[in-house]
XYZ file of C-alpha atoms in Angstrom:
605
model
C 0.000 0.000 0.000
C 1.487 3.300 -1.075
C 1.552 6.458 1.007
C -1.291 8.123 -0.939
C -3.551 5.110 -0.645
C -2.716 4.847 3.019
C -3.607 8.484 3.578
C -6.955 8.035 1.858
C -7.839 4.804 3.674
C -6.401 5.588 7.100
C -9.791 6.588 8.454
C -11.364 3.252 7.453
C -8.748 0.613 8.374
C -7.619 -0.754 11.714
C -3.954 -1.753 12.200
C -2.949 -3.964 15.143
C 0.383 -2.348 15.994
C 0.956 -4.526 19.078
C 1.082 -7.762 17.026
C 3.318 -6.112 14.408
C 5.857 -5.159 17.054
C 6.161 -8.820 18.004
C 6.876 -9.977 14.433
C 9.272 -7.281 13.178
C 12.235 -5.247 14.316
C 11.310 -2.242 12.211
C 9.841 0.910 13.706
C 6.092 0.788 13.896
C 4.185 4.051 14.263
C 2.086 3.621 17.366
C -0.529 6.083 16.054
C -1.234 3.745 13.141
C -3.177 1.677 15.646
C -5.650 4.500 16.258
C -8.314 6.470 14.442
C -6.087 9.569 14.320
C -5.432 10.611 10.728
C -1.748 10.532 9.629
C -1.954 14.228 8.672
C -2.462 15.127 12.347
C 0.169 12.829 13.882
C 2.382 15.818 14.680
C -0.377 17.496 16.647
C -0.894 14.321 18.673
C 2.852 14.163 19.441
C 2.854 17.867 20.359
C -0.037 17.250 22.775
C 1.873 14.323 24.370
C 5.063 16.363 24.850
C 3.136 19.322 26.317
C 1.164 17.070 28.642
C 4.358 15.524 30.010
C 5.923 19.005 30.174
C 9.077 17.951 28.279
C 11.548 20.591 27.236
C 11.562 20.435 23.452
C 15.117 21.823 23.294
C 16.619 18.850 25.102
C 17.410 15.450 23.656
C 15.094 13.766 26.154
C 12.074 15.317 24.462
C 11.404 12.316 22.274
C 7.886 12.717 20.820
C 7.474 8.999 20.124
C 8.463 8.036 23.650
C 6.234 10.757 25.060
C 3.345 9.407 22.981
C 3.804 5.871 24.271
C 3.933 7.171 27.851
C 0.739 9.192 27.334
C -1.068 6.145 25.957
C -0.305 4.355 29.222
C -1.459 7.284 31.417
C -3.741 9.554 29.367
C -5.118 11.384 32.449
C -2.463 14.095 32.089
C -4.063 15.182 28.821
C -6.900 16.762 30.832
C -4.609 19.636 31.863
C -4.002 20.779 28.264
C -5.560 24.014 27.027
C -6.740 22.770 23.640
C -8.568 26.004 22.893
C -5.299 27.946 22.988
C -3.663 25.276 20.819
C -6.531 25.575 18.291
C -6.105 29.367 18.189
C -2.398 28.979 17.463
C -3.096 26.522 14.623
C -5.683 28.871 13.200
C -3.161 31.729 13.339
C -0.695 29.584 11.420
C -3.257 29.058 8.673
C -4.566 25.584 9.439
C -8.096 26.808 10.016
C -10.374 25.994 12.921
C -9.142 22.662 14.298
C -10.749 22.804 17.727
C -12.969 19.776 17.061
C -10.061 17.802 15.594
C -7.896 18.416 18.665
C -10.644 17.264 21.027
C -11.138 14.105 18.901
C -7.387 13.392 19.094
C -7.430 13.677 22.871
C -10.440 11.375 23.132
C -8.700 8.797 20.934
C -5.569 8.903 23.070
C -7.733 8.164 26.104
C -8.840 4.913 24.494
C -8.076 3.734 20.984
C -11.083 2.491 18.979
C -13.295 3.047 21.994
C -17.032 3.362 21.218
C -17.961 6.864 22.281
C -21.725 6.334 21.767
C -23.955 6.002 24.840
C -25.132 2.449 25.580
C -28.286 1.349 23.788
C -31.462 1.930 25.756
C -34.973 1.035 24.741
C -37.397 3.900 24.478
C -39.861 4.336 27.289
C -43.592 4.284 26.682
C -43.785 8.060 27.025
C -40.905 8.591 24.568
C -42.477 6.314 21.983
C -45.833 8.097 22.483
C -44.116 11.452 21.958
C -42.235 10.356 18.829
C -45.337 8.923 17.140
C -47.938 11.478 18.210
C -45.958 14.580 19.087
C -47.789 14.733 22.441
C -46.388 14.710 25.964
C -47.979 14.514 29.389
C -47.963 18.310 29.445
C -49.636 18.805 26.055
C -52.175 15.952 26.413
C -53.393 15.575 29.958
C -56.442 14.606 31.990
C -59.264 17.093 31.570
C -57.943 18.753 28.389
C -60.523 20.087 25.934
C -60.084 18.646 22.445
C -61.999 18.522 19.176
C -62.642 15.127 17.619
C -64.261 13.608 14.540
C -66.747 10.755 14.833
C -65.318 7.782 12.922
C -67.785 5.040 13.888
C -69.611 3.241 16.667
C -68.415 0.544 19.052
C -70.529 -2.602 19.457
C -70.549 -5.397 22.005
C -71.458 -8.744 20.509
C -73.845 -10.814 22.621
C -72.659 -14.182 23.854
C -74.491 -17.419 23.188
C -76.402 -17.338 26.476
C -77.776 -13.895 25.729
C -78.688 -14.924 22.204
C -80.565 -17.963 23.480
C -82.540 -15.834 25.954
C -83.211 -13.010 23.472
C -86.763 -11.738 23.164
C -87.402 -10.080 19.770
C -90.165 -7.453 19.749
C -92.804 -6.996 17.055
C -94.052 -3.547 16.092
C -97.838 -3.706 15.944
C -98.061 -0.732 13.591
C -95.558 -1.895 10.968
C -95.757 -5.644 11.628
C -91.933 -5.884 11.575
C -89.707 -7.604 14.120
C -86.866 -5.847 15.924
C -83.553 -7.276 17.121
C -83.187 -6.585 20.862
C -79.419 -6.008 20.517
C -78.704 -3.984 17.374
C -82.315 -2.609 17.233
C -82.599 -3.542 13.560
C -86.359 -3.475 12.840
C -86.521 -4.632 9.215
C -87.357 -8.300 9.782
C -90.687 -9.431 8.363
C -90.706 -12.751 10.211
C -89.481 -14.008 13.566
C -87.355 -16.690 11.889
C -85.341 -13.972 10.156
C -84.335 -12.594 13.557
C -83.014 -15.994 14.670
C -81.171 -16.371 11.367
C -79.729 -12.921 12.036
C -78.362 -14.295 15.319
C -77.078 -17.624 13.974
C -75.126 -16.314 10.981
C -73.293 -13.760 13.160
C -74.601 -10.713 11.312
C -75.811 -9.092 14.548
C -73.096 -6.619 15.601
C -74.548 -6.373 19.071
C -75.482 -3.455 21.260
C -73.886 -0.055 20.714
C -71.715 0.772 23.729
C -70.062 3.981 22.573
C -68.669 6.216 19.834
C -65.258 5.922 18.193
C -63.442 9.230 17.705
C -60.212 10.510 16.163
C -58.339 13.479 17.592
C -56.516 16.077 15.501
C -53.164 14.460 16.386
C -54.345 11.099 15.031
C -54.955 9.417 18.397
C -58.035 7.229 18.638
C -60.683 8.176 21.167
C -63.719 6.495 22.678
C -66.858 7.963 24.276
C -69.023 5.537 26.292
C -72.757 5.910 25.775
C -73.314 7.250 29.287
C -70.733 10.009 28.708
C -72.415 11.430 25.592
C -75.154 13.389 27.328
C -76.332 14.274 30.815
C -79.738 12.930 29.810
C -80.430 9.260 29.236
C -80.190 8.230 25.574
C -81.099 4.875 24.094
C -78.544 4.884 21.293
C -75.562 7.115 20.426
C -76.852 7.217 16.857
C -79.640 9.474 18.094
C -77.117 12.184 19.013
C -74.091 11.918 16.693
C -73.283 10.729 13.196
C -70.094 9.760 11.381
C -68.049 12.785 10.306
C -69.463 15.091 12.979
C -66.987 17.272 14.867
C -67.520 17.100 18.629
C -65.968 19.027 21.502
C -64.794 16.611 24.190
C -62.788 16.441 27.364
C -60.108 13.825 28.066
C -60.936 11.504 30.971
C -58.278 8.805 30.557
C -55.083 8.340 28.519
C -53.719 4.922 27.497
C -50.238 5.701 26.139
C -49.488 2.045 25.379
C -52.487 1.674 23.039
C -52.403 5.294 21.794
C -56.024 5.724 22.876
C -57.926 8.167 25.078
C -61.328 8.018 26.760
C -63.487 11.095 26.292
C -66.669 12.736 27.513
C -68.868 15.276 25.772
C -71.495 15.798 28.471
C -72.409 19.428 28.938
C -71.709 19.294 32.668
C -68.208 17.913 32.039
C -67.460 20.499 29.367
C -68.540 23.332 31.669
C -66.660 21.794 34.630
C -68.168 24.149 37.157
C -66.798 22.088 40.055
C -63.236 22.159 38.641
C -63.231 18.372 38.445
C -61.022 18.345 35.363
C -58.786 21.314 36.187
C -55.020 20.834 35.959
C -53.027 20.234 39.095
C -51.700 23.434 40.610
C -48.004 23.911 41.347
C -46.678 24.516 44.851
C -46.694 28.290 44.374
C -50.330 28.561 43.275
C -52.352 30.828 45.562
C -55.383 28.648 46.194
C -56.914 30.887 48.910
C -56.860 33.823 46.493
C -58.671 31.769 43.878
C -61.273 30.700 46.441
C -61.832 34.319 47.418
C -62.260 35.333 43.778
C -64.747 32.539 43.150
C -66.713 33.470 46.258
C -66.797 37.127 45.184
C -68.106 36.128 41.732
C -70.735 33.845 43.258
C -71.870 36.540 45.704
C -72.131 39.047 42.868
C -74.267 36.611 40.869
C -76.517 35.979 43.856
C -76.910 39.702 44.392
C -77.753 40.238 40.728
C -80.296 37.391 40.752
C -81.830 38.397 44.061
C -85.532 39.139 43.635
C -86.445 42.789 43.912
C -89.132 43.917 46.332
C -91.098 47.135 46.000
C -91.475 48.850 49.346
C -95.126 49.273 50.205
C -96.974 51.902 52.228
C -99.181 49.646 54.374
C -100.005 50.393 57.980
C -100.601 47.136 59.842
C -98.960 45.518 62.884
C -97.885 42.371 60.976
C -96.683 44.117 57.796
C -92.951 44.715 57.299
C -90.936 45.777 54.241
C -88.464 42.877 54.421
C -87.415 39.935 52.269
C -88.369 36.334 52.985
C -85.036 35.450 54.648
C -85.376 38.392 57.021
C -88.953 37.351 57.729
C -87.817 33.831 58.625
C -85.123 35.230 60.928
C -87.686 37.368 62.778
C -90.161 34.497 63.036
C -87.468 32.248 64.480
C -87.778 34.111 67.780
C -91.596 34.139 67.773
C -94.187 31.613 68.855
C -95.569 28.927 66.595
C -98.418 30.282 64.444
C -97.143 33.885 64.297
C -97.027 35.503 60.851
C -95.503 38.419 58.938
C -96.961 40.063 55.839
C -94.332 41.357 53.439
C -93.916 42.510 49.811
C -93.855 39.827 47.139
C -91.318 39.317 44.396
C -94.196 38.680 41.979
C -94.914 42.381 41.670
C -96.670 45.344 43.227
C -100.087 43.643 43.043
C -99.023 40.753 45.286
C -98.226 40.291 48.957
C -96.827 37.303 50.818
C -97.775 36.134 54.283
C -95.137 34.000 56.015
C -96.247 32.029 59.063
C -94.335 29.760 61.410
C -95.440 26.133 61.125
C -92.771 24.683 63.397
C -89.227 25.452 64.485
C -87.280 26.147 61.292
C -90.327 25.532 59.060
C -92.145 28.484 57.485
C -94.890 28.558 54.886
C -95.120 31.404 52.354
C -98.639 32.108 51.032
C -99.252 34.357 48.043
C -101.910 37.095 48.282
C -103.336 38.619 45.098
C -104.481 42.245 45.353
C -107.267 43.850 43.353
C -108.729 47.353 43.271
C -105.430 49.133 44.042
C -105.288 52.938 43.955
C -101.575 52.928 43.259
C -98.611 50.567 43.324
C -97.789 51.288 46.977
C -101.218 51.003 48.580
C -103.125 47.937 49.715
C -105.759 46.506 47.397
C -109.452 46.753 48.262
C -109.912 42.998 47.852
C -107.368 40.312 48.695
C -107.386 36.830 47.199
C -105.732 33.604 48.348
C -106.313 31.152 45.528
C -110.098 31.330 44.949
C -111.093 32.835 48.299
C -111.624 36.578 48.738
C -110.794 38.598 51.871
C -111.517 42.208 52.737
C -108.332 43.048 54.621
C -105.265 41.572 56.305
C -107.099 41.071 59.601
C -109.577 38.771 57.911
C -106.748 36.793 56.315
C -105.114 36.292 59.699
C -108.381 35.421 61.456
C -109.932 33.152 58.807
C -106.885 31.664 57.083
C -103.675 31.780 59.143
C -104.947 31.245 62.692
C -107.087 28.163 61.847
C -104.127 26.532 60.128
C -101.831 27.464 63.036
C -104.282 25.869 65.484
C -104.499 22.681 63.436
C -100.717 22.538 63.124
C -100.376 23.060 66.883
C -102.702 20.120 67.509
C -100.466 17.918 65.382
C -97.275 19.100 67.108
C -98.713 18.304 70.548
C -100.325 14.988 69.595
C -99.024 11.797 71.177
C -98.351 10.258 67.765
C -96.172 13.153 66.624
C -92.480 12.385 66.139
C -89.639 14.803 65.501
C -87.843 13.601 62.353
C -85.431 16.549 62.005
C -87.380 18.348 59.319
C -89.167 15.403 57.731
C -86.374 12.844 57.335
C -87.957 9.716 55.935
C -85.099 7.597 57.259
C -85.773 8.706 60.839
C -89.499 8.139 60.352
C -88.825 4.601 59.136
C -86.656 3.945 62.200
C -89.480 5.050 64.524
C -91.928 2.807 62.700
C -89.610 -0.197 62.792
C -89.026 0.285 66.497
C -92.752 0.322 67.239
C -93.359 -2.610 64.902
C -90.708 -4.631 66.722
C -92.371 -3.935 70.077
C -95.785 -5.106 68.868
C -95.732 -6.910 65.486
C -99.533 -7.364 65.507
C -100.212 -3.643 65.467
C -99.749 -1.157 62.615
C -97.777 1.809 63.961
C -98.311 5.282 62.527
C -96.857 8.721 63.268
C -97.061 12.319 62.079
C -94.138 14.685 61.586
C -93.513 18.141 60.162
C -91.414 18.483 57.003
C -89.241 21.222 55.563
C -89.715 19.768 52.109
C -93.373 20.859 51.996
C -94.090 23.581 54.602
C -97.738 23.506 55.633
C -97.888 19.731 55.242
C -97.157 16.865 57.620
C -95.865 13.450 56.692
C -97.968 10.492 57.787
C -95.839 7.374 58.101
C -97.081 3.874 58.861
C -95.999 0.243 58.480
C -98.739 -2.281 57.626
C -96.306 -5.176 57.268
C -92.560 -4.924 56.675
C -92.326 -1.778 54.556
C -92.898 1.712 55.842
C -95.144 3.970 53.778
C -95.274 7.748 53.669
C -98.137 10.084 52.757
C -98.777 13.806 53.178
C -101.473 15.518 55.235
C -102.080 19.174 54.343
C -103.208 21.797 56.831
C -105.986 24.006 55.431
C -108.256 26.574 57.107
C -111.123 24.066 56.880
C -109.257 21.117 58.373
C -106.776 18.400 57.509
C -106.714 17.426 53.844
C -105.827 13.783 53.257
C -106.392 11.899 50.004
C -108.609 14.688 48.724
C -110.887 14.676 51.784
C -111.158 17.368 54.472
C -111.260 16.232 58.108
C -112.179 18.749 60.797
C -110.159 17.120 63.592
C -107.251 14.763 64.022
C -109.507 12.115 65.515
C -111.740 12.245 62.440
C -108.659 12.016 60.226
C -107.291 8.971 62.071
C -110.676 7.277 62.126
C -111.096 7.618 58.357
C -107.483 6.644 57.803
C -107.812 3.413 59.775
C -110.832 2.413 57.731
C -109.472 3.366 54.289
C -105.708 3.066 54.445
C -105.883 0.075 52.084
C -107.860 2.017 49.482
C -106.013 3.000 46.302
C -104.348 6.375 46.640
C -105.849 8.977 44.283
C -103.466 9.538 41.384
C -101.294 6.485 42.218
C -101.818 3.341 40.163
C -101.683 -0.121 41.813
C -98.594 -0.892 39.723
C -96.789 2.052 41.283
C -97.762 0.794 44.713
C -96.607 -2.776 44.162
C -93.357 -1.974 42.412
C -92.119 0.616 44.849
C -88.707 -0.448 46.107
C -88.829 1.836 49.145
C -91.367 2.586 51.746
C -91.977 6.076 50.393
C -93.930 5.246 47.254
C -97.207 4.525 49.006
C -97.726 6.616 52.082
C -100.225 4.793 54.349
C -100.303 4.983 58.069
C -102.268 3.125 60.695
C -101.130 3.529 64.289
C -102.795 1.831 67.235
C -105.231 0.126 64.859
C -104.708 -3.390 63.528
C -107.159 -4.276 60.727
C -108.709 -7.713 60.891
C -107.320 -10.290 58.543
C -110.139 -11.404 56.280
C -110.717 -12.179 52.644
C -111.052 -8.525 51.667
C -109.125 -8.012 48.424
C -106.121 -5.739 48.718
C -107.047 -2.206 47.744
C -110.688 -2.474 48.913
C -112.265 -1.072 52.072
C -111.746 -3.447 55.003
C -114.971 -4.538 56.659
C -115.864 -7.092 59.266
C -117.410 -10.296 57.983
C -121.078 -10.517 58.948
C -122.587 -13.881 59.772
C -125.391 -14.206 57.185
C -127.593 -17.250 56.605
C -127.806 -17.755 52.785
C -131.419 -18.933 53.106
C -132.432 -15.610 54.619
C -131.000 -13.546 51.797
C -132.950 -15.261 49.007
C -135.556 -12.420 48.922
C -132.757 -9.895 48.452
C -131.271 -11.909 45.588
C -134.665 -12.249 43.881
C -135.171 -8.530 44.188
C -131.745 -7.713 42.757
C -131.632 -10.329 39.994
C -134.240 -11.918 37.688
C -135.537 -15.247 38.858
C -134.039 -17.211 35.954
C -130.561 -16.460 37.174
C -131.102 -18.011 40.605
C -132.141 -21.374 39.133
C -128.480 -22.166 38.509
C -127.148 -23.702 41.799
C -123.593 -22.514 41.308
C -124.770 -19.015 40.453
C -126.849 -18.940 43.628
C -123.848 -20.138 45.698
C -121.557 -17.461 44.269
C -124.065 -14.682 44.855
C -124.737 -15.871 48.399
C -121.001 -15.958 49.129
C -120.632 -12.478 47.693
C -123.357 -11.131 49.955
C -121.852 -12.832 53.003
C -118.282 -11.689 52.343
C -118.584 -8.358 50.568
C -121.677 -6.429 51.640
C -125.265 -6.938 52.779
C -126.503 -6.372 49.252
C -124.884 -7.165 45.850
C -125.794 -5.044 42.855
C -126.041 -6.006 39.195
C -122.849 -4.074 38.539
C -120.960 -6.648 40.659
C -122.534 -9.610 38.839
C -119.854 -10.078 36.107
C -116.960 -10.224 38.603
C -118.026 -13.704 39.744
C -117.377 -15.381 36.394
C -120.687 -14.858 34.536
C -121.772 -12.694 31.663
C -125.367 -11.558 31.897
C -127.550 -10.319 29.025
C -130.908 -9.101 30.248
C -133.776 -8.223 27.975
C -135.453 -4.908 28.253
C -138.228 -6.376 30.401
C -135.745 -8.518 32.440
C -137.549 -11.725 31.350
C -135.824 -15.046 30.698
C -132.233 -13.789 31.003
C -129.441 -15.743 29.346
C -125.978 -16.066 30.810
C -122.824 -17.877 29.891
C -119.750 -18.902 31.812
């Protein structure tokens, strides 16, 4: 190999100088066994001599010997000022060789040493950043993002669910519907089962598939699409729609995020999705600012009251909260008349039902001279009054007296403002003491001021109903009772009757004791054959032979010739009531068609 070829290939070949020294007596350049280029050998020797601090004017300053010594102890090269050496070379016209000098020193520290850092696998976060360009700071929990709907996610039903499936037929269209994918284009029930067997049913929709702007896949569960209940996500979104979402979970390993687009989550009024604050964040200052904003909003939304010019001992120009504060120190039944937020033609009377419970009653004014004066006629619902004194005497005081009777009654229980849980505990305690009795209690309630809850336990479940206090008496199930004794008497006789406005299905399916408020107390109804929901009565002892005249009077004679018909009617009279009407006739299993003259009736079972 010639000198020119060697110079051109010196950076790509490796020469083992140590083995050459063993096989030859010729001089071997020690730098040939390094990655230092032959054109810079002199600079390497110069660095070795300077590091060993040899005097170049003496014979002992042998550059080759100095180089071999430096290769054995290269630590002394750290003391060299290579920057000054590079400046000197640049002044001599060699150009900027600072990088070359540092590479020479590194090579003298270890020939052919791999200067690269050891291989290390990328972490999950680094791989996520390289492929998506996102970090934990740029994509975090609670971040608002915009996404595109790419499809819907389905959950295929397993074999057990398919076997127990119950397809539904639309009576209007006559088509069958799949209970999983809600496909309603099947003309026959067999097509639905074929739809299951061939695997064409994708299953129930469980969410929406999304794609973020950075290419990451997202998923919105069905329950996170809206604050309201929706049957299918297809009712709210469609493919290609852009949706504003908030990140709820990040899976960096699968490059997927869970999202929500509910309005409450997007607003985030409770700061549920806010970023974590650093240690220097002034949280008390933020709380003060939020409180100031909330107070300002309350003040702006506070109802305005027009001050009135009314001279009366119970009238005061105050708001309802101030009225409740004043009534807190007064006796039960006291009242205050004040301006109403409904306008200048309304007043409000606030009276104290119980401690901490106040009822506000609206008064409509008519015949006003001006906005500040009192109207000539005052109306509470459909009842007219001449003045405030009449309202207090005929409306407020009777209700206060009735409420006072309830509060002092022996069956009144304090339930801390109408807590149904406490009421149920009282009822269970009494039921445990005497299982044969039906305990019942009354209690005031903050939920409905002016009403009392009536709780009772016929069997194992407590039931709750409301009793309203009116000027005419206690209103219960649409009936007015003048006294508590009259109320309890009627209640004990009719507590099993259907509640007005509540269907039997609502009564039977109620999971708690609050769906059907019934309440007997010291009274235990007799167990008889009275159907549930009917009025309980005692069973009279009636001889069927003595009621034959009644049956002949109520029904045509031809009907009574049938022995079984006669037995059923006799049993009905004995068990239900002293007299059975024609309207009750079909309920015993017969259909009756009478002629106009009630002669020779025909009936069929």
